[in-house]
XYZ file of C-alpha atoms in Angstrom:
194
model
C -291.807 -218.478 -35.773
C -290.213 -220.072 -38.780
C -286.995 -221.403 -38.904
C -284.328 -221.073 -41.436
C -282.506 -223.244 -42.970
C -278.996 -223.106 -44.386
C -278.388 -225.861 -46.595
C -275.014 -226.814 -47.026
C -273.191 -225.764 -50.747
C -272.889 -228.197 -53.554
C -269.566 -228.750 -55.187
C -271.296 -227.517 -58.124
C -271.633 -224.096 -56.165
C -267.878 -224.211 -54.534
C -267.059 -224.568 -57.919
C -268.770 -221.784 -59.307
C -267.468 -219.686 -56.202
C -264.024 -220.707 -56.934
C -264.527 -219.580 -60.668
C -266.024 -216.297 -59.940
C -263.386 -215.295 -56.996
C -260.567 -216.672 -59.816
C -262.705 -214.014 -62.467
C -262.337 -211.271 -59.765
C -258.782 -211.392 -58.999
C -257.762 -211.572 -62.684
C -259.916 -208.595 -63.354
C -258.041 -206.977 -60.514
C -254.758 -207.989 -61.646
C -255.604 -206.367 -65.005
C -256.549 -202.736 -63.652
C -253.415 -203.002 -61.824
C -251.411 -203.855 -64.789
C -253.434 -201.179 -66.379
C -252.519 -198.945 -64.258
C -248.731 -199.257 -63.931
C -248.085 -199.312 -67.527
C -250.122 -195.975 -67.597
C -248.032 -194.944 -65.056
C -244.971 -196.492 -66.715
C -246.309 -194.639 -69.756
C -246.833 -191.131 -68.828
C -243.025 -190.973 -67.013
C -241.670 -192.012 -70.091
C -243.643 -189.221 -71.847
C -243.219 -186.377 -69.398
C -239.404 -187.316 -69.317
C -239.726 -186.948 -73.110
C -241.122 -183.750 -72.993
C -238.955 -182.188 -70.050
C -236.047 -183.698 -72.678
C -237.028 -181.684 -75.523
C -237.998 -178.866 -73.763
C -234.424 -178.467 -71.920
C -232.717 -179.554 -75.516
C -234.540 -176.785 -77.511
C -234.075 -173.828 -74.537
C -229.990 -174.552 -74.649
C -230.169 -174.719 -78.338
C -232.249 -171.658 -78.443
C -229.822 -169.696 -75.518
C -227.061 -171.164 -77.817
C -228.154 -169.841 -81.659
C -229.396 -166.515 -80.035
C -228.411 -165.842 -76.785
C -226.304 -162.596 -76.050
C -224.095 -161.018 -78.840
C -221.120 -160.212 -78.573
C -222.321 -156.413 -78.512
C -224.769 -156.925 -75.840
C -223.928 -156.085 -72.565
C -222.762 -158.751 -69.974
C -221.975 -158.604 -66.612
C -218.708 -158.228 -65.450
C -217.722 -160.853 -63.140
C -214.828 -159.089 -61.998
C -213.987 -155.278 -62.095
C -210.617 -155.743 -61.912
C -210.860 -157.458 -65.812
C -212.663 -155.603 -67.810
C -214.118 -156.436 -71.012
C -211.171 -155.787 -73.509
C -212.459 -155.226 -77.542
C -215.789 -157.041 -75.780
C -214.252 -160.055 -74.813
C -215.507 -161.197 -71.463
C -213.692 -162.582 -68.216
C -216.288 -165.180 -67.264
C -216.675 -167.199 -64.151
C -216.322 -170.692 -66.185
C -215.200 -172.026 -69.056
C -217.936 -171.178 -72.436
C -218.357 -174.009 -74.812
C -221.031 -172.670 -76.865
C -218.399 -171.856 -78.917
C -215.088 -173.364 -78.432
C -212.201 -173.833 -80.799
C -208.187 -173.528 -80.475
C -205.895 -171.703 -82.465
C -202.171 -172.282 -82.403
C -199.371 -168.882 -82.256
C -195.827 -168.885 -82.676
C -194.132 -165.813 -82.164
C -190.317 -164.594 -83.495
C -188.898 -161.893 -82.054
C -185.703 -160.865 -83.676
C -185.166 -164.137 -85.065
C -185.715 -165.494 -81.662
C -188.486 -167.756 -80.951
C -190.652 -166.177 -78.064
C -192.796 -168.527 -76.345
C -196.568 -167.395 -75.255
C -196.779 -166.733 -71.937
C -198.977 -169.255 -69.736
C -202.974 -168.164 -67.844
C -202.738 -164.690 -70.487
C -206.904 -164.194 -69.842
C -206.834 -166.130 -66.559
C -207.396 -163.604 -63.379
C -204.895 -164.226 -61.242
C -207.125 -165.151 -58.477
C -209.085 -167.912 -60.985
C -212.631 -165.480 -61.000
C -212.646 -165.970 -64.055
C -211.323 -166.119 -67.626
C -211.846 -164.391 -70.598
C -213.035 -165.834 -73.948
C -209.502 -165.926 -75.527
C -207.146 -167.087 -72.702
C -203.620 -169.689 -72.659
C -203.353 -172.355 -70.375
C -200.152 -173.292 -70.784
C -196.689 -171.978 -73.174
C -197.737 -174.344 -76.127
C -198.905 -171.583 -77.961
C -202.031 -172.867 -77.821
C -205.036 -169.952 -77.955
C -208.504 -171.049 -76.517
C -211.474 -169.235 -77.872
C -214.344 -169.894 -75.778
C -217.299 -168.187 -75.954
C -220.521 -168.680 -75.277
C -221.957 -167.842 -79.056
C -220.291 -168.372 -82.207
C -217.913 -165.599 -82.462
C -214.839 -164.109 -85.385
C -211.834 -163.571 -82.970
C -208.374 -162.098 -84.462
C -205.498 -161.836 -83.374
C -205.955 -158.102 -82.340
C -208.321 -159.346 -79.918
C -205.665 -161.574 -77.798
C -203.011 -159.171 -78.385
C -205.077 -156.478 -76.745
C -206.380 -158.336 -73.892
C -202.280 -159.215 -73.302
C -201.151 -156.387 -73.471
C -204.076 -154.173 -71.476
C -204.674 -156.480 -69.025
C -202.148 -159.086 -68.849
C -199.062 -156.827 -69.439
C -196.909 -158.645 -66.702
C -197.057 -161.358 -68.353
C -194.476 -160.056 -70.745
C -196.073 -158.665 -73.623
C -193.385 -157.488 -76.334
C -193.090 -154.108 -76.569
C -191.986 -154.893 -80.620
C -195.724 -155.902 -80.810
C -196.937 -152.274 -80.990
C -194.546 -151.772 -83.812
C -194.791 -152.004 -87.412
C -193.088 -153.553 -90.246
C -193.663 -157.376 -89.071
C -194.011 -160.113 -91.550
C -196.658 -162.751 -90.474
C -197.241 -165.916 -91.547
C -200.575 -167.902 -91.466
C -200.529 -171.497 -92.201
C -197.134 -171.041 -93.316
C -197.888 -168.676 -96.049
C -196.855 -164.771 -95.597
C -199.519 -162.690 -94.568
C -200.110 -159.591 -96.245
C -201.648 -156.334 -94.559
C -201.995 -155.599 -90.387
C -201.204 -158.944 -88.420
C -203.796 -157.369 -85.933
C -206.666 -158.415 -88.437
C -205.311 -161.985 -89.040
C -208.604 -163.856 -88.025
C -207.999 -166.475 -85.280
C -209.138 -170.169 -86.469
C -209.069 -173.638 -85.371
């Protein structure tokens, strides 16, 4: 029966050992960085992507979402759509601009009532609606959309009426003034603008 015989390693070999364990964990610390900036990497891109992907669907629901003649649902049956202007839930800011109304009455200045195209119990609040007795109209809607005054006159005096509409709106023979300049023709068409 033979013997073996296990000679002891060199330095030479520990060295070469040494060198070749150093070569293997530098490889392996490669991969890994390798692999997390891959990682690092494809987030980035997929966050990209999910990015632009959101971006262009609420551009695209934006530019050609509903129209205005399409029909929406109605939140609340107790507001109505009123020349298809829409009590919504919340706030639209697709489109969103203010307007500004003074009103004379007789010679007397009449202020614009607070919440006209605010539900009473906050469900919700149509596209053309006050907030407070600035005179302030907000047109909020959630495509671009030509509002006149027609429109929020309507919607005041249909479904807001407690508010205090004016009974001398219904009449004729008013003089309006737009920017300060007289208006000529029905004050119903005067086109509301920021």
């Amino acid at each position: 029966m033979s013997k073996q015989v296990t000679r002891r390693p060199t330095k030479q070999d520990l060295r070469k050992e040494r060198r070749e364990e150093q070569i293997r964990r530098e490889a392996e610390r490669k991969r890994r960085q390798k692999r997390s900036r891959i990682t690092i990497i494809s987030t980035i891109v997929a966050v990209a992507v999910i990015a632009v992907g959101l971006t262009s669907f609420i551009v695209y629901n934006n530019t050609h979402g509903q129209s205005q003649n399409q029909t929406r649902p109605i939140v609340n049956p107790q507001y109505p759509p009123v020349d298809n202007v829409y009590c919504e839930q919340q706030e639209q800011l697709a489109f969103h601009i203010h307007a500004h109304l003074t009103l004379y009455i007789n010679g007397q200045q009449s202020p614009l009532p607070a919440q006209i195209g605010i539900a009473s119990d906050q469900s919700c609040l149509y596209w053309l609606h006050t907030h407070d007795t600035s005179g302030v109209i907000h047109m909020e809607a959630p495509i671009q959309s030509s509002f006149v005054l027609g429109n929020f006159l309507n919607e005041w005096s249909t479904e807001f009426n407690s508010l205090g509409y004016p009974s001398e709106l219904d009449q004729t023979g008013w003089q309006a003034y737009v920017n300060g300049k007289p208006y000529t023709g029905d004050f119903h068409k005067i086109p509301l603008q920021a």
